[in-house]
Amino acid sequence: MDNKVLNKKRKVKENTVFNIINVALLVIISLICFMPFLNVISVALSTAGFDINFSPKGFTLFNFQHVFSDAGFWRALGVSFFVVVVGTALSVMVMFSAAYALSKKDFPFRRGIMVFFIITMIFSGGMVPNYIVVRELGLTGSPWALVLPSVVQVYNLILIRSYLEGLPQELEESAGIDGANSLQIMFRVLLPVSMPCVASVSLFTAVTFWNNYTSALLYLGTSEKWYPLSLYILNYIQAGADVLDVSKEAIQHANIESAMIVVSIIPILLVYPFVLKYFTKGVTVGAVKG
């Protein structure tokens, strides 16, 4: 009995030490990750000349006022919203449809198609072949060049397929008995109970579209009216190196850059609370019980 008590106390002590070390490491890593973000916010709220600090120096809102009065910034923001909303909706619909078909064990050539998808995830034709394909499709210089080439994201497709394979077969069988066809089963039965997975994939996809400036850099050329926010900010940062005059705006260029970055982060941060509720919600369990 004494040995059992001692072993139990030793395990409790070991678990306590592990938890303390684990929490300490997580706090340190969180602070390291948060410091660059804090620096950007501080610089955005600082006067000219303070471009590396962790608290506002000479507090000012001039940088944000400059950003909000920039018509080009708002145009780029609108393009980014269009790309994210349309691209995410189209991408999730296509990937969910493909994942539903590939989750069926009796689907013809199921393994071969999955191998094909995985090969495209590992190997790529390269930048030049991609550009040739986009150009021959007539997409260069249009916002669709930012959407269509990135519609299918194989990793996310695999996540959805794996989730669908784990759902109870009784869901589809009961819907089939009630006379539902494949499309009705997919969109009216499986899609609602797959919202945790769909919400996660939608968030990953939206962030990918939001941060994608490479496609804009390659496919849009001089069509500045379709520049997304990421490319607009990149061009503004690069233009800072070419500023030769010593005007107020030139001196404050780094601070305005930080203000642009802060504003560009806000839309994604606002999306998280609406998506987070699906991560821990037991939708599948409720559907089976129902």
mmCIF file of C-alpha atoms in Angstrom:
data_model
loop_
_atom_site.group_PDB
_atom_site.id
_atom_site.type_symbol
_atom_site.label_atom_id
_atom_site.label_comp_id
_atom_site.label_asym_id
_atom_site.label_seq_id
_atom_site.Cartn_x
_atom_site.Cartn_y
_atom_site.Cartn_z
ATOM 1 C CA MET A 1 0.000 0.000 0.000
ATOM 2 C CA ASP A 2 2.848 2.361 0.884
ATOM 3 C CA ASN A 3 4.521 1.686 -2.448
ATOM 4 C CA LYS A 4 1.311 2.487 -4.289
ATOM 5 C CA VAL A 5 0.927 5.752 -2.412
ATOM 6 C CA LEU A 6 4.558 6.686 -3.084
ATOM 7 C CA ASN A 7 4.204 5.836 -6.791
ATOM 8 C CA LYS A 8 1.045 7.899 -6.995
ATOM 9 C CA LYS A 9 2.707 10.883 -5.313
ATOM 10 C CA ARG A 10 5.722 10.550 -7.599
ATOM 11 C CA LYS A 11 3.498 10.538 -10.689
ATOM 12 C CA VAL A 12 1.616 13.590 -9.443
ATOM 13 C CA LYS A 13 4.924 15.380 -8.833
ATOM 14 C CA GLU A 14 6.222 14.421 -12.287
ATOM 15 C CA ASN A 15 3.018 15.613 -13.931
ATOM 16 C CA THR A 16 3.196 18.898 -12.026
ATOM 17 C CA VAL A 17 6.801 19.500 -13.110
ATOM 18 C CA PHE A 18 5.918 18.618 -16.698
ATOM 19 C CA ASN A 19 2.941 20.998 -16.698
ATOM 20 C CA ILE A 20 5.049 23.838 -15.291
ATOM 21 C CA ILE A 21 7.779 23.337 -17.912
ATOM 22 C CA ASN A 22 5.181 22.958 -20.665
ATOM 23 C CA VAL A 23 3.357 26.160 -19.689
ATOM 24 C CA ALA A 24 6.649 28.076 -19.364
ATOM 25 C CA LEU A 25 7.784 26.988 -22.828
ATOM 26 C CA LEU A 26 4.413 27.867 -24.361
ATOM 27 C CA VAL A 27 4.503 31.322 -22.745
ATOM 28 C CA ILE A 28 8.038 31.956 -24.038
ATOM 29 C CA ILE A 29 7.140 30.783 -27.563
ATOM 30 C CA SER A 30 3.958 32.886 -27.517
ATOM 31 C CA LEU A 31 5.917 35.981 -26.497
ATOM 32 C CA ILE A 32 8.489 35.362 -29.235
ATOM 33 C CA CYS A 33 5.693 35.056 -31.813
ATOM 34 C CA PHE A 34 3.869 38.119 -30.472
ATOM 35 C CA MET A 35 6.880 40.478 -30.374
ATOM 36 C CA PRO A 36 7.035 41.112 -34.169
ATOM 37 C CA PHE A 37 3.304 41.786 -34.191
ATOM 38 C CA LEU A 38 3.681 44.181 -31.234
ATOM 39 C CA ASN A 39 6.527 45.924 -33.050
ATOM 40 C CA VAL A 40 4.398 46.482 -36.167
ATOM 41 C CA ILE A 41 1.537 47.958 -34.101
ATOM 42 C CA SER A 42 3.918 50.218 -32.167
ATOM 43 C CA VAL A 43 5.621 51.484 -35.312
ATOM 44 C CA ALA A 44 2.231 52.150 -36.912
ATOM 45 C CA LEU A 45 1.318 54.372 -33.955
ATOM 46 C CA SER A 46 4.691 56.166 -33.819
ATOM 47 C CA THR A 47 5.919 59.353 -35.451
ATOM 48 C CA ALA A 48 8.533 59.393 -38.193
ATOM 49 C CA GLY A 49 11.921 57.911 -37.409
ATOM 50 C CA PHE A 50 10.765 55.230 -34.979
ATOM 51 C CA ASP A 51 10.642 52.023 -37.008
ATOM 52 C CA ILE A 52 11.867 49.478 -34.412
ATOM 53 C CA ASN A 53 10.201 49.646 -31.012
ATOM 54 C CA PHE A 54 7.709 47.797 -28.828
ATOM 55 C CA SER A 55 5.701 50.767 -27.588
ATOM 56 C CA PRO A 56 4.501 53.830 -29.541
ATOM 57 C CA LYS A 57 7.025 56.688 -29.621
ATOM 58 C CA GLY A 58 5.451 60.078 -30.221
ATOM 59 C CA PHE A 59 1.942 58.617 -30.445
ATOM 60 C CA THR A 60 0.147 59.603 -33.653
ATOM 61 C CA LEU A 61 -2.705 58.429 -35.873
ATOM 62 C CA PHE A 62 -1.277 60.120 -38.961
ATOM 63 C CA ASN A 63 -0.148 56.788 -40.431
ATOM 64 C CA PHE A 64 -3.627 55.264 -40.257
ATOM 65 C CA GLN A 65 -5.193 58.477 -41.557
ATOM 66 C CA HIS A 66 -2.848 58.295 -44.543
ATOM 67 C CA VAL A 67 -3.831 54.664 -45.178
ATOM 68 C CA PHE A 68 -7.573 55.336 -44.907
ATOM 69 C CA SER A 69 -7.322 58.290 -47.309
ATOM 70 C CA ASP A 70 -5.476 56.229 -49.937
ATOM 71 C CA ALA A 71 -7.905 55.343 -52.740
ATOM 72 C CA GLY A 72 -5.499 52.750 -54.140
ATOM 73 C CA PHE A 73 -5.422 50.952 -50.800
ATOM 74 C CA TRP A 74 -9.230 50.680 -50.703
ATOM 75 C CA ARG A 75 -9.335 49.458 -54.301
ATOM 76 C CA ALA A 76 -6.762 46.767 -53.509
ATOM 77 C CA LEU A 77 -8.729 45.832 -50.386
ATOM 78 C CA GLY A 78 -11.871 45.371 -52.483
ATOM 79 C CA VAL A 79 -9.994 43.145 -54.939
ATOM 80 C CA SER A 80 -8.680 41.037 -52.059
ATOM 81 C CA PHE A 81 -12.188 40.650 -50.642
ATOM 82 C CA PHE A 82 -13.469 39.553 -54.046
ATOM 83 C CA VAL A 83 -10.662 37.016 -54.458
ATOM 84 C CA VAL A 84 -11.074 35.625 -50.943
ATOM 85 C CA VAL A 85 -14.875 35.348 -50.963
ATOM 86 C CA VAL A 86 -15.249 33.967 -54.491
ATOM 87 C CA GLY A 87 -12.090 31.865 -54.330
ATOM 88 C CA THR A 88 -12.899 30.301 -50.959
ATOM 89 C CA ALA A 89 -16.519 29.531 -51.863
ATOM 90 C CA LEU A 90 -15.566 28.008 -55.218
ATOM 91 C CA SER A 91 -12.602 26.127 -53.773
ATOM 92 C CA VAL A 92 -14.506 24.591 -50.867
ATOM 93 C CA MET A 93 -17.415 23.587 -53.133
ATOM 94 C CA VAL A 94 -15.090 21.905 -55.657
ATOM 95 C CA MET A 95 -12.958 20.189 -53.002
ATOM 96 C CA PHE A 96 -15.963 18.985 -51.013
ATOM 97 C CA SER A 97 -17.564 17.537 -54.147
ATOM 98 C CA ALA A 98 -14.337 15.774 -55.146
ATOM 99 C CA ALA A 99 -13.741 14.543 -51.595
ATOM 100 C CA TYR A 100 -17.282 13.140 -51.401
ATOM 101 C CA ALA A 101 -16.766 11.108 -54.559
ATOM 102 C CA LEU A 102 -13.298 9.925 -53.511
ATOM 103 C CA SER A 103 -14.564 8.881 -50.076
ATOM 104 C CA LYS A 104 -16.706 6.165 -51.708
ATOM 105 C CA LYS A 105 -14.903 2.832 -51.777
ATOM 106 C CA ASP A 106 -16.843 1.726 -54.873
ATOM 107 C CA PHE A 107 -15.926 4.867 -56.858
ATOM 108 C CA PRO A 108 -14.182 3.822 -60.139
ATOM 109 C CA PHE A 109 -10.421 4.519 -60.355
ATOM 110 C CA ARG A 110 -10.526 5.937 -56.819
ATOM 111 C CA ARG A 111 -6.926 5.029 -55.955
ATOM 112 C CA GLY A 112 -5.535 6.179 -59.277
ATOM 113 C CA ILE A 113 -7.206 9.566 -59.026
ATOM 114 C CA MET A 114 -5.893 10.031 -55.478
ATOM 115 C CA VAL A 115 -2.376 9.149 -56.622
ATOM 116 C CA PHE A 116 -2.738 11.719 -59.397
ATOM 117 C CA PHE A 117 -3.789 14.380 -56.895
ATOM 118 C CA ILE A 118 -0.948 13.547 -54.521
ATOM 119 C CA ILE A 119 1.620 13.702 -57.342
ATOM 120 C CA THR A 120 0.459 17.219 -58.207
ATOM 121 C CA MET A 121 0.859 18.160 -54.535
ATOM 122 C CA ILE A 122 4.447 16.912 -54.375
ATOM 123 C CA PHE A 123 5.660 17.814 -57.858
ATOM 124 C CA SER A 124 4.936 20.966 -59.836
ATOM 125 C CA GLY A 125 5.519 21.892 -63.456
ATOM 126 C CA GLY A 126 7.158 25.116 -62.344
ATOM 127 C CA MET A 127 6.512 28.799 -62.709
ATOM 128 C CA VAL A 128 6.883 29.057 -66.475
ATOM 129 C CA PRO A 129 4.454 26.208 -67.391
ATOM 130 C CA ASN A 130 1.929 27.628 -64.925
ATOM 131 C CA TYR A 131 2.205 31.042 -66.518
ATOM 132 C CA ILE A 132 1.793 29.561 -70.015
ATOM 133 C CA VAL A 133 -1.359 27.713 -68.948
ATOM 134 C CA VAL A 134 -2.867 30.850 -67.388
ATOM 135 C CA ARG A 135 -1.942 32.926 -70.436
ATOM 136 C CA GLU A 136 -3.405 30.428 -72.916
ATOM 137 C CA LEU A 137 -6.626 30.361 -70.906
ATOM 138 C CA GLY A 138 -6.847 34.131 -71.330
ATOM 139 C CA LEU A 139 -6.759 34.829 -67.610
ATOM 140 C CA THR A 140 -3.755 37.146 -67.481
ATOM 141 C CA GLY A 141 -4.616 40.676 -66.442
ATOM 142 C CA SER A 142 -7.899 39.626 -64.766
ATOM 143 C CA PRO A 143 -8.777 38.805 -61.142
ATOM 144 C CA TRP A 144 -9.718 35.259 -62.182
ATOM 145 C CA ALA A 145 -6.001 34.586 -62.532
ATOM 146 C CA LEU A 146 -5.857 34.919 -58.753
ATOM 147 C CA VAL A 147 -8.765 32.515 -58.187
ATOM 148 C CA LEU A 148 -8.941 29.656 -60.675
ATOM 149 C CA PRO A 149 -5.320 28.361 -60.542
ATOM 150 C CA SER A 150 -5.633 27.933 -56.754
ATOM 151 C CA VAL A 151 -9.128 26.424 -56.567
ATOM 152 C CA VAL A 152 -7.969 22.860 -55.846
ATOM 153 C CA GLN A 153 -5.672 22.589 -52.830
ATOM 154 C CA VAL A 154 -4.864 18.906 -52.526
ATOM 155 C CA TYR A 155 -3.943 18.886 -48.842
ATOM 156 C CA ASN A 156 -7.304 20.403 -47.900
ATOM 157 C CA LEU A 157 -9.071 17.974 -50.229
ATOM 158 C CA ILE A 158 -7.427 15.060 -48.397
ATOM 159 C CA LEU A 159 -8.531 16.515 -45.049
ATOM 160 C CA ILE A 160 -12.156 16.686 -46.207
ATOM 161 C CA ARG A 161 -12.053 13.191 -47.691
ATOM 162 C CA SER A 162 -10.637 11.745 -44.472
ATOM 163 C CA TYR A 163 -13.340 13.501 -42.457
ATOM 164 C CA LEU A 164 -16.117 12.179 -44.712
ATOM 165 C CA GLU A 165 -14.729 8.649 -44.479
ATOM 166 C CA GLY A 166 -15.010 8.880 -40.689
ATOM 167 C CA LEU A 167 -18.692 9.838 -40.680
ATOM 168 C CA PRO A 168 -21.247 7.136 -39.761
ATOM 169 C CA GLN A 169 -22.536 5.274 -42.798
ATOM 170 C CA GLU A 170 -26.015 5.334 -41.232
ATOM 171 C CA LEU A 171 -26.342 9.034 -42.143
ATOM 172 C CA GLU A 172 -26.307 8.286 -45.864
ATOM 173 C CA GLU A 173 -28.281 5.074 -45.566
ATOM 174 C CA SER A 174 -31.128 6.758 -43.692
ATOM 175 C CA ALA A 175 -31.191 9.626 -46.207
ATOM 176 C CA GLY A 176 -31.210 7.129 -49.090
ATOM 177 C CA ILE A 177 -34.149 5.285 -47.546
ATOM 178 C CA ASP A 178 -36.030 8.597 -47.430
ATOM 179 C CA GLY A 179 -35.467 8.976 -51.183
ATOM 180 C CA ALA A 180 -32.555 11.420 -51.241
ATOM 181 C CA ASN A 181 -30.197 11.269 -54.223
ATOM 182 C CA SER A 182 -26.402 11.698 -54.107
ATOM 183 C CA LEU A 183 -26.470 15.487 -54.455
ATOM 184 C CA GLN A 184 -29.090 15.830 -51.732
ATOM 185 C CA ILE A 185 -27.124 13.541 -49.447
ATOM 186 C CA MET A 186 -23.922 15.497 -50.081
ATOM 187 C CA PHE A 187 -25.286 19.019 -49.597
ATOM 188 C CA ARG A 188 -28.226 18.513 -47.221
ATOM 189 C CA VAL A 189 -26.906 15.704 -45.000
ATOM 190 C CA LEU A 190 -23.116 15.471 -45.084
ATOM 191 C CA LEU A 191 -22.260 19.144 -45.539
ATOM 192 C CA PRO A 192 -24.075 20.343 -42.367
ATOM 193 C CA VAL A 193 -22.457 17.667 -40.180
ATOM 194 C CA SER A 194 -19.070 18.370 -41.757
ATOM 195 C CA MET A 195 -19.032 22.041 -40.757
ATOM 196 C CA PRO A 196 -16.107 21.659 -38.301
ATOM 197 C CA CYS A 197 -13.923 20.360 -41.126
ATOM 198 C CA VAL A 198 -15.372 22.711 -43.738
ATOM 199 C CA ALA A 199 -14.891 25.716 -41.448
ATOM 200 C CA SER A 200 -11.252 24.810 -40.825
ATOM 201 C CA VAL A 201 -10.553 24.243 -44.515
ATOM 202 C CA SER A 202 -12.376 27.470 -45.404
ATOM 203 C CA LEU A 203 -10.167 29.393 -42.999
ATOM 204 C CA PHE A 204 -6.983 27.829 -44.376
ATOM 205 C CA THR A 205 -8.137 28.529 -47.929
ATOM 206 C CA ALA A 206 -9.155 32.123 -47.170
ATOM 207 C CA VAL A 207 -5.790 32.875 -45.562
ATOM 208 C CA THR A 208 -4.036 31.374 -48.592
ATOM 209 C CA PHE A 209 -5.988 33.574 -50.995
ATOM 210 C CA TRP A 210 -5.576 36.639 -48.758
ATOM 211 C CA ASN A 211 -1.784 36.330 -48.521
ATOM 212 C CA ASN A 212 -1.169 35.248 -52.114
ATOM 213 C CA TYR A 213 0.807 37.910 -53.927
ATOM 214 C CA THR A 214 2.898 35.590 -56.140
ATOM 215 C CA SER A 215 0.024 34.910 -58.538
ATOM 216 C CA ALA A 216 -0.729 38.634 -58.800
ATOM 217 C CA LEU A 217 2.931 39.352 -59.415
ATOM 218 C CA LEU A 218 3.080 36.779 -62.221
ATOM 219 C CA TYR A 219 -0.292 37.065 -63.922
ATOM 220 C CA LEU A 220 -1.526 40.649 -63.555
ATOM 221 C CA GLY A 221 1.388 42.505 -65.132
ATOM 222 C CA THR A 222 0.566 46.200 -65.343
ATOM 223 C CA SER A 223 -3.147 45.768 -64.559
ATOM 224 C CA GLU A 224 -2.862 47.770 -61.332
ATOM 225 C CA LYS A 225 -6.625 48.062 -60.929
ATOM 226 C CA TRP A 226 -6.714 44.327 -60.088
ATOM 227 C CA TYR A 227 -3.779 44.365 -57.675
ATOM 228 C CA PRO A 228 -4.768 42.655 -54.383
ATOM 229 C CA LEU A 229 -3.860 44.162 -51.046
ATOM 230 C CA SER A 230 -0.792 41.959 -50.535
ATOM 231 C CA LEU A 231 0.785 43.094 -53.821
ATOM 232 C CA TYR A 232 -0.204 46.722 -53.216
ATOM 233 C CA ILE A 233 1.582 46.687 -49.848
ATOM 234 C CA LEU A 234 4.591 44.934 -51.390
ATOM 235 C CA ASN A 235 4.851 47.610 -54.078
ATOM 236 C CA TYR A 236 4.536 50.345 -51.450
ATOM 237 C CA ILE A 237 7.350 48.802 -49.401
ATOM 238 C CA GLN A 238 9.573 48.482 -52.471
ATOM 239 C CA ALA A 239 8.787 52.063 -53.458
ATOM 240 C CA GLY A 240 10.146 53.201 -50.092
ATOM 241 C CA ALA A 241 13.651 52.284 -51.214
ATOM 242 C CA ASP A 242 13.302 54.563 -54.261
ATOM 243 C CA VAL A 243 12.127 57.667 -52.409
ATOM 244 C CA LEU A 244 14.763 60.355 -52.920
ATOM 245 C CA ASP A 245 13.092 63.475 -51.527
ATOM 246 C CA VAL A 246 12.938 64.199 -47.802
ATOM 247 C CA SER A 247 9.259 65.032 -47.560
ATOM 248 C CA LYS A 248 7.196 64.218 -44.500
ATOM 249 C CA GLU A 249 5.676 61.220 -46.243
ATOM 250 C CA ALA A 250 9.100 59.933 -47.294
ATOM 251 C CA ILE A 251 10.427 60.095 -43.731
ATOM 252 C CA GLN A 252 7.279 58.375 -42.394
ATOM 253 C CA HIS A 253 7.291 55.664 -45.064
ATOM 254 C CA ALA A 254 8.195 52.793 -42.698
ATOM 255 C CA ASN A 255 5.483 53.835 -40.235
ATOM 256 C CA ILE A 256 2.859 53.964 -42.982
ATOM 257 C CA GLU A 257 3.971 50.504 -44.132
ATOM 258 C CA SER A 258 3.307 49.174 -40.631
ATOM 259 C CA ALA A 259 -0.117 50.829 -40.560
ATOM 260 C CA MET A 260 -0.997 49.131 -43.855
ATOM 261 C CA ILE A 261 0.108 45.764 -42.484
ATOM 262 C CA VAL A 262 -1.973 46.231 -39.319
ATOM 263 C CA VAL A 263 -5.085 47.127 -41.318
ATOM 264 C CA SER A 264 -4.544 44.161 -43.662
ATOM 265 C CA ILE A 265 -4.465 41.773 -40.690
ATOM 266 C CA ILE A 266 -7.753 42.962 -39.182
ATOM 267 C CA PRO A 267 -10.151 41.212 -41.656
ATOM 268 C CA ILE A 268 -8.576 37.803 -41.026
ATOM 269 C CA LEU A 269 -8.641 38.363 -37.251
ATOM 270 C CA LEU A 270 -12.341 39.196 -37.451
ATOM 271 C CA VAL A 271 -13.054 35.895 -39.202
ATOM 272 C CA TYR A 272 -11.523 33.712 -36.471
ATOM 273 C CA PRO A 273 -14.299 34.114 -33.838
ATOM 274 C CA PHE A 274 -16.955 33.016 -36.342
ATOM 275 C CA VAL A 275 -14.964 29.942 -37.408
ATOM 276 C CA LEU A 276 -13.692 28.961 -33.971
ATOM 277 C CA LYS A 277 -17.126 27.875 -32.719
ATOM 278 C CA TYR A 278 -17.159 24.983 -35.218
ATOM 279 C CA PHE A 279 -13.866 23.499 -34.000
ATOM 280 C CA THR A 280 -15.227 22.119 -30.728
ATOM 281 C CA LYS A 281 -18.880 21.619 -31.621
ATOM 282 C CA GLY A 282 -20.028 17.996 -31.589
ATOM 283 C CA VAL A 283 -22.055 18.169 -34.781
ATOM 284 C CA THR A 284 -21.533 14.563 -35.815
ATOM 285 C CA VAL A 285 -22.636 13.151 -32.467
ATOM 286 C CA GLY A 286 -25.790 15.241 -32.542
ATOM 287 C CA ALA A 287 -26.593 14.126 -36.080
ATOM 288 C CA VAL A 288 -26.260 10.441 -35.206
ATOM 289 C CA LYS A 289 -28.471 10.802 -32.158
ATOM 290 C CA GLY A 290 -31.025 12.684 -34.226
#
